[in-house]
């Protein structure tokens, strides 16, 4: 899985330009997969799957927190 994420990152120049860490790429990928799963569940069963939205937001917030601390660390150096 990590190799495929590196392949994705190398084909999308914007990801390399923003210097996203591997952890952030994984978190965003997982959040996207959860949102897609929620859409499929809603389409198939009609249930909202609000708990999946909350789970996806946890991954997005974790990615934002990592970004904040990386930026803070780079400013200190």
CSV table of N, CA and C in Angstrom, one decimal:
chain,number,residue,atom,x,y,z
A,1,UNK,N,0.8,-1.2,0.0
A,1,UNK,CA,0.0,0.0,0.0
A,1,UNK,C,0.9,1.3,0.0
A,2,UNK,N,2.0,1.2,0.8
A,2,UNK,CA,2.8,2.4,0.8
A,2,UNK,C,3.4,2.7,-0.5
A,3,UNK,N,3.8,1.6,-1.2
A,3,UNK,CA,4.4,1.8,-2.6
A,3,UNK,C,3.4,2.4,-3.5
A,4,UNK,N,2.1,2.0,-3.4
A,4,UNK,CA,1.2,2.6,-4.3
A,4,UNK,C,0.9,4.1,-4.0
A,5,UNK,N,1.0,4.5,-2.7
A,5,UNK,CA,0.9,5.9,-2.3
A,5,UNK,C,2.0,6.7,-2.9
A,6,UNK,N,3.2,6.1,-2.8
A,6,UNK,CA,4.4,6.8,-3.4
A,6,UNK,C,4.2,7.0,-4.9
A,7,UNK,N,3.6,6.0,-5.6
A,7,UNK,CA,3.4,6.1,-7.0
A,7,UNK,C,2.4,7.2,-7.3
A,8,UNK,N,1.3,7.3,-6.5
A,8,UNK,CA,0.4,8.4,-6.6
A,8,UNK,C,1.0,9.7,-6.4
A,9,UNK,N,1.8,9.8,-5.3
A,9,UNK,CA,2.5,11.1,-5.0
A,9,UNK,C,3.4,11.5,-6.1
A,10,UNK,N,4.1,10.6,-6.8
A,10,UNK,CA,5.0,10.9,-7.8
A,10,UNK,C,4.4,11.4,-9.1
A,11,UNK,N,3.1,10.9,-9.3
A,11,UNK,CA,2.4,11.3,-10.5
A,11,UNK,C,1.6,12.6,-10.3
A,12,UNK,N,1.5,13.0,-9.1
A,12,UNK,CA,0.7,14.3,-8.9
A,12,UNK,C,1.7,15.3,-8.4
A,13,UNK,N,2.2,16.2,-9.2
A,13,UNK,CA,3.2,17.2,-8.8
A,13,UNK,C,2.7,18.1,-7.7
A,14,UNK,N,1.5,18.4,-7.5
A,14,UNK,CA,1.0,19.2,-6.5
A,14,UNK,C,1.3,18.6,-5.1
A,15,UNK,N,1.2,17.3,-5.0
A,15,UNK,CA,1.5,16.7,-3.7
A,15,UNK,C,2.9,16.9,-3.3
A,16,UNK,N,3.8,16.7,-4.3
A,16,UNK,CA,5.3,16.9,-4.1
A,16,UNK,C,5.6,18.3,-3.8
A,17,UNK,N,4.9,19.3,-4.4
A,17,UNK,CA,5.2,20.7,-4.2
A,17,UNK,C,4.8,21.1,-2.8
A,18,UNK,N,3.7,20.6,-2.3
A,18,UNK,CA,3.3,20.9,-0.9
A,18,UNK,C,4.0,20.2,0.1
A,19,UNK,N,4.9,19.2,-0.3
A,19,UNK,CA,5.7,18.4,0.6
A,19,UNK,C,4.8,17.7,1.7
A,20,UNK,N,3.7,17.1,1.2
A,20,UNK,CA,2.9,16.3,2.2
A,20,UNK,C,3.7,15.1,2.6
A,21,UNK,N,3.6,14.8,3.9
A,21,UNK,CA,4.3,13.7,4.4
A,21,UNK,C,3.5,12.4,4.1
A,22,UNK,N,4.1,11.3,4.1
A,22,UNK,CA,3.5,10.0,3.8
A,22,UNK,C,2.3,9.8,4.8
A,23,UNK,N,2.4,10.2,6.0
A,23,UNK,CA,1.3,10.0,7.0
A,23,UNK,C,0.1,10.8,6.6
A,24,UNK,N,0.3,12.1,6.2
A,24,UNK,CA,-0.8,12.9,5.7
A,24,UNK,C,-1.5,12.3,4.5
A,25,UNK,N,-0.7,11.8,3.6
A,25,UNK,CA,-1.3,11.2,2.4
A,25,UNK,C,-2.1,10.0,2.7
A,26,UNK,N,-1.6,9.2,3.7
A,26,UNK,CA,-2.4,8.0,4.1
A,26,UNK,C,-3.7,8.5,4.8
A,27,UNK,N,-3.6,9.5,5.7
A,27,UNK,CA,-4.8,10.0,6.4
A,27,UNK,C,-5.9,10.5,5.4
A,28,UNK,N,-5.5,11.3,4.4
A,28,UNK,CA,-6.4,11.8,3.4
A,28,UNK,C,-7.0,10.7,2.6
A,29,UNK,N,-6.2,9.7,2.2
A,29,UNK,CA,-6.6,8.6,1.4
A,29,UNK,C,-7.7,7.8,2.2
A,30,UNK,N,-7.4,7.5,3.5
A,30,UNK,CA,-8.4,6.8,4.3
A,30,UNK,C,-9.7,7.6,4.5
A,31,UNK,N,-9.6,8.9,4.7
A,31,UNK,CA,-10.8,9.7,4.8
A,31,UNK,C,-11.6,9.7,3.6
A,32,UNK,N,-10.9,9.7,2.4
A,32,UNK,CA,-11.6,9.7,1.1
A,32,UNK,C,-12.3,8.3,1.0
A,33,UNK,N,-11.6,7.2,1.3
A,33,UNK,CA,-12.2,5.9,1.2
A,33,UNK,C,-13.4,5.8,2.1
A,34,UNK,N,-13.4,6.3,3.3
A,34,UNK,CA,-14.5,6.3,4.2
A,34,UNK,C,-15.7,7.0,3.7
A,35,UNK,N,-15.4,8.2,3.1
A,35,UNK,CA,-16.5,9.0,2.5
A,35,UNK,C,-17.2,8.2,1.3
A,36,UNK,N,-16.4,7.6,0.5
A,36,UNK,CA,-16.9,6.8,-0.6
A,36,UNK,C,-17.7,5.6,0.0
A,37,UNK,N,-17.2,4.9,1.0
A,37,UNK,CA,-18.0,3.8,1.6
A,37,UNK,C,-19.3,4.3,2.2
A,38,UNK,N,-19.3,5.5,2.8
A,38,UNK,CA,-20.6,6.1,3.3
A,38,UNK,C,-21.6,6.3,2.2
A,39,UNK,N,-21.1,6.8,1.0
A,39,UNK,CA,-22.0,7.0,-0.1
A,39,UNK,C,-22.5,5.7,-0.6
A,40,UNK,N,-21.7,4.7,-0.7
A,40,UNK,CA,-22.2,3.3,-1.1
A,40,UNK,C,-23.2,2.8,-0.1
A,41,UNK,N,-23.0,2.9,1.2
A,41,UNK,CA,-23.9,2.4,2.2
A,41,UNK,C,-25.2,3.2,2.1
A,42,UNK,N,-25.2,4.5,1.9
A,42,UNK,CA,-26.4,5.3,1.8
A,42,UNK,C,-27.2,4.8,0.5
A,43,UNK,N,-26.5,4.6,-0.6
A,43,UNK,CA,-27.1,4.2,-1.8
A,43,UNK,C,-27.8,2.9,-1.7
A,44,UNK,N,-27.1,1.9,-1.0
A,44,UNK,CA,-27.6,0.6,-1.0
A,44,UNK,C,-28.7,0.4,0.1
A,45,UNK,N,-28.5,1.0,1.3
A,45,UNK,CA,-29.4,0.8,2.4
A,45,UNK,C,-30.3,1.9,2.7
A,46,UNK,N,-30.0,3.1,2.3
A,46,UNK,CA,-30.8,4.3,2.7
A,46,UNK,C,-30.4,4.9,4.1
A,47,UNK,N,-29.5,4.2,4.8
A,47,UNK,CA,-29.1,4.7,6.1
A,47,UNK,C,-28.0,5.8,5.9
A,48,UNK,N,-28.1,6.8,6.8
A,48,UNK,CA,-27.2,7.9,6.6
A,48,UNK,C,-25.7,7.6,6.9
A,49,UNK,N,-25.5,6.7,7.8
A,49,UNK,CA,-24.1,6.4,8.2
A,49,UNK,C,-23.3,7.6,8.7
A,50,UNK,N,-24.0,8.3,9.6
A,50,UNK,CA,-23.4,9.5,10.2
A,50,UNK,C,-22.1,9.2,11.0
A,51,UNK,N,-22.0,8.0,11.5
A,51,UNK,CA,-20.8,7.6,12.2
A,51,UNK,C,-19.6,7.5,11.3
A,52,UNK,N,-19.9,7.2,10.0
A,52,UNK,CA,-18.8,7.2,9.1
A,52,UNK,C,-18.3,8.6,8.8
A,53,UNK,N,-19.2,9.6,8.7
A,53,UNK,CA,-18.8,11.0,8.6
A,53,UNK,C,-17.9,11.4,9.7
A,54,UNK,N,-18.3,11.1,10.9
A,54,UNK,CA,-17.5,11.4,12.1
A,54,UNK,C,-16.2,10.8,12.0
A,55,UNK,N,-16.1,9.5,11.6
A,55,UNK,CA,-14.8,8.9,11.5
A,55,UNK,C,-13.9,9.5,10.4
A,56,UNK,N,-14.5,9.9,9.3
A,56,UNK,CA,-13.8,10.6,8.2
A,56,UNK,C,-13.2,11.9,8.7
A,57,UNK,N,-14.0,12.6,9.5
A,57,UNK,CA,-13.6,13.9,10.1
A,57,UNK,C,-12.4,13.7,11.0
A,58,UNK,N,-12.4,12.6,11.8
A,58,UNK,CA,-11.3,12.4,12.7
A,58,UNK,C,-10.0,12.3,11.8
A,59,UNK,N,-10.0,11.6,10.7
A,59,UNK,CA,-8.8,11.5,9.9
A,59,UNK,C,-8.4,12.8,9.3
A,60,UNK,N,-9.4,13.6,8.8
A,60,UNK,CA,-9.1,14.9,8.3
A,60,UNK,C,-8.5,15.8,9.3
A,61,UNK,N,-9.1,15.8,10.5
A,61,UNK,CA,-8.6,16.7,11.6
A,61,UNK,C,-7.2,16.2,12.0
A,62,UNK,N,-6.9,14.9,12.0
A,62,UNK,CA,-5.6,14.4,12.3
A,62,UNK,C,-4.6,14.9,11.3
A,63,UNK,N,-5.0,14.9,10.0
A,63,UNK,CA,-4.1,15.4,8.9
A,63,UNK,C,-3.8,16.9,9.1
A,64,UNK,N,-4.9,17.7,9.5
A,64,UNK,CA,-4.7,19.1,9.7
A,64,UNK,C,-3.8,19.4,10.9
A,65,UNK,N,-3.9,18.6,11.9
A,65,UNK,CA,-3.0,18.7,13.1
A,65,UNK,C,-1.6,18.4,12.8
A,66,UNK,N,-1.4,17.4,12.0
A,66,UNK,CA,0.0,17.1,11.6
A,66,UNK,C,0.6,18.2,10.8
A,67,UNK,N,-0.2,18.8,9.9
A,67,UNK,CA,0.2,19.9,9.1
A,67,UNK,C,0.6,21.1,9.9
A,68,UNK,N,-0.3,21.4,10.9
A,68,UNK,CA,0.0,22.5,11.8
A,68,UNK,C,1.3,22.3,12.6
A,69,UNK,N,1.5,21.1,13.1
A,69,UNK,CA,2.7,20.9,13.9
A,69,UNK,C,4.0,20.9,13.0
A,70,UNK,N,3.9,20.4,11.8
A,70,UNK,CA,5.0,20.4,10.9
A,70,UNK,C,5.4,21.9,10.5
A,71,UNK,N,4.3,22.7,10.3
A,71,UNK,CA,4.6,24.1,10.0
A,71,UNK,C,5.2,24.8,11.2
A,72,UNK,N,4.7,24.5,12.3
A,72,UNK,CA,5.2,25.2,13.6
A,72,UNK,C,6.7,24.7,13.8
A,73,UNK,N,7.0,23.5,13.5
A,73,UNK,CA,8.3,22.9,13.7
A,73,UNK,C,9.3,23.6,12.7
A,74,UNK,N,8.8,23.7,11.5
A,74,UNK,CA,9.7,24.3,10.4
A,74,UNK,C,10.0,25.8,10.7
A,75,UNK,N,9.0,26.5,11.3
A,75,UNK,CA,9.2,27.9,11.7
A,75,UNK,C,10.2,28.1,12.8
A,76,UNK,N,10.2,27.1,13.7
A,76,UNK,CA,11.2,27.2,14.9
A,76,UNK,C,12.6,26.9,14.4
A,77,UNK,N,12.8,26.2,13.3
A,77,UNK,CA,14.1,25.8,12.9
A,77,UNK,C,14.7,26.9,12.1
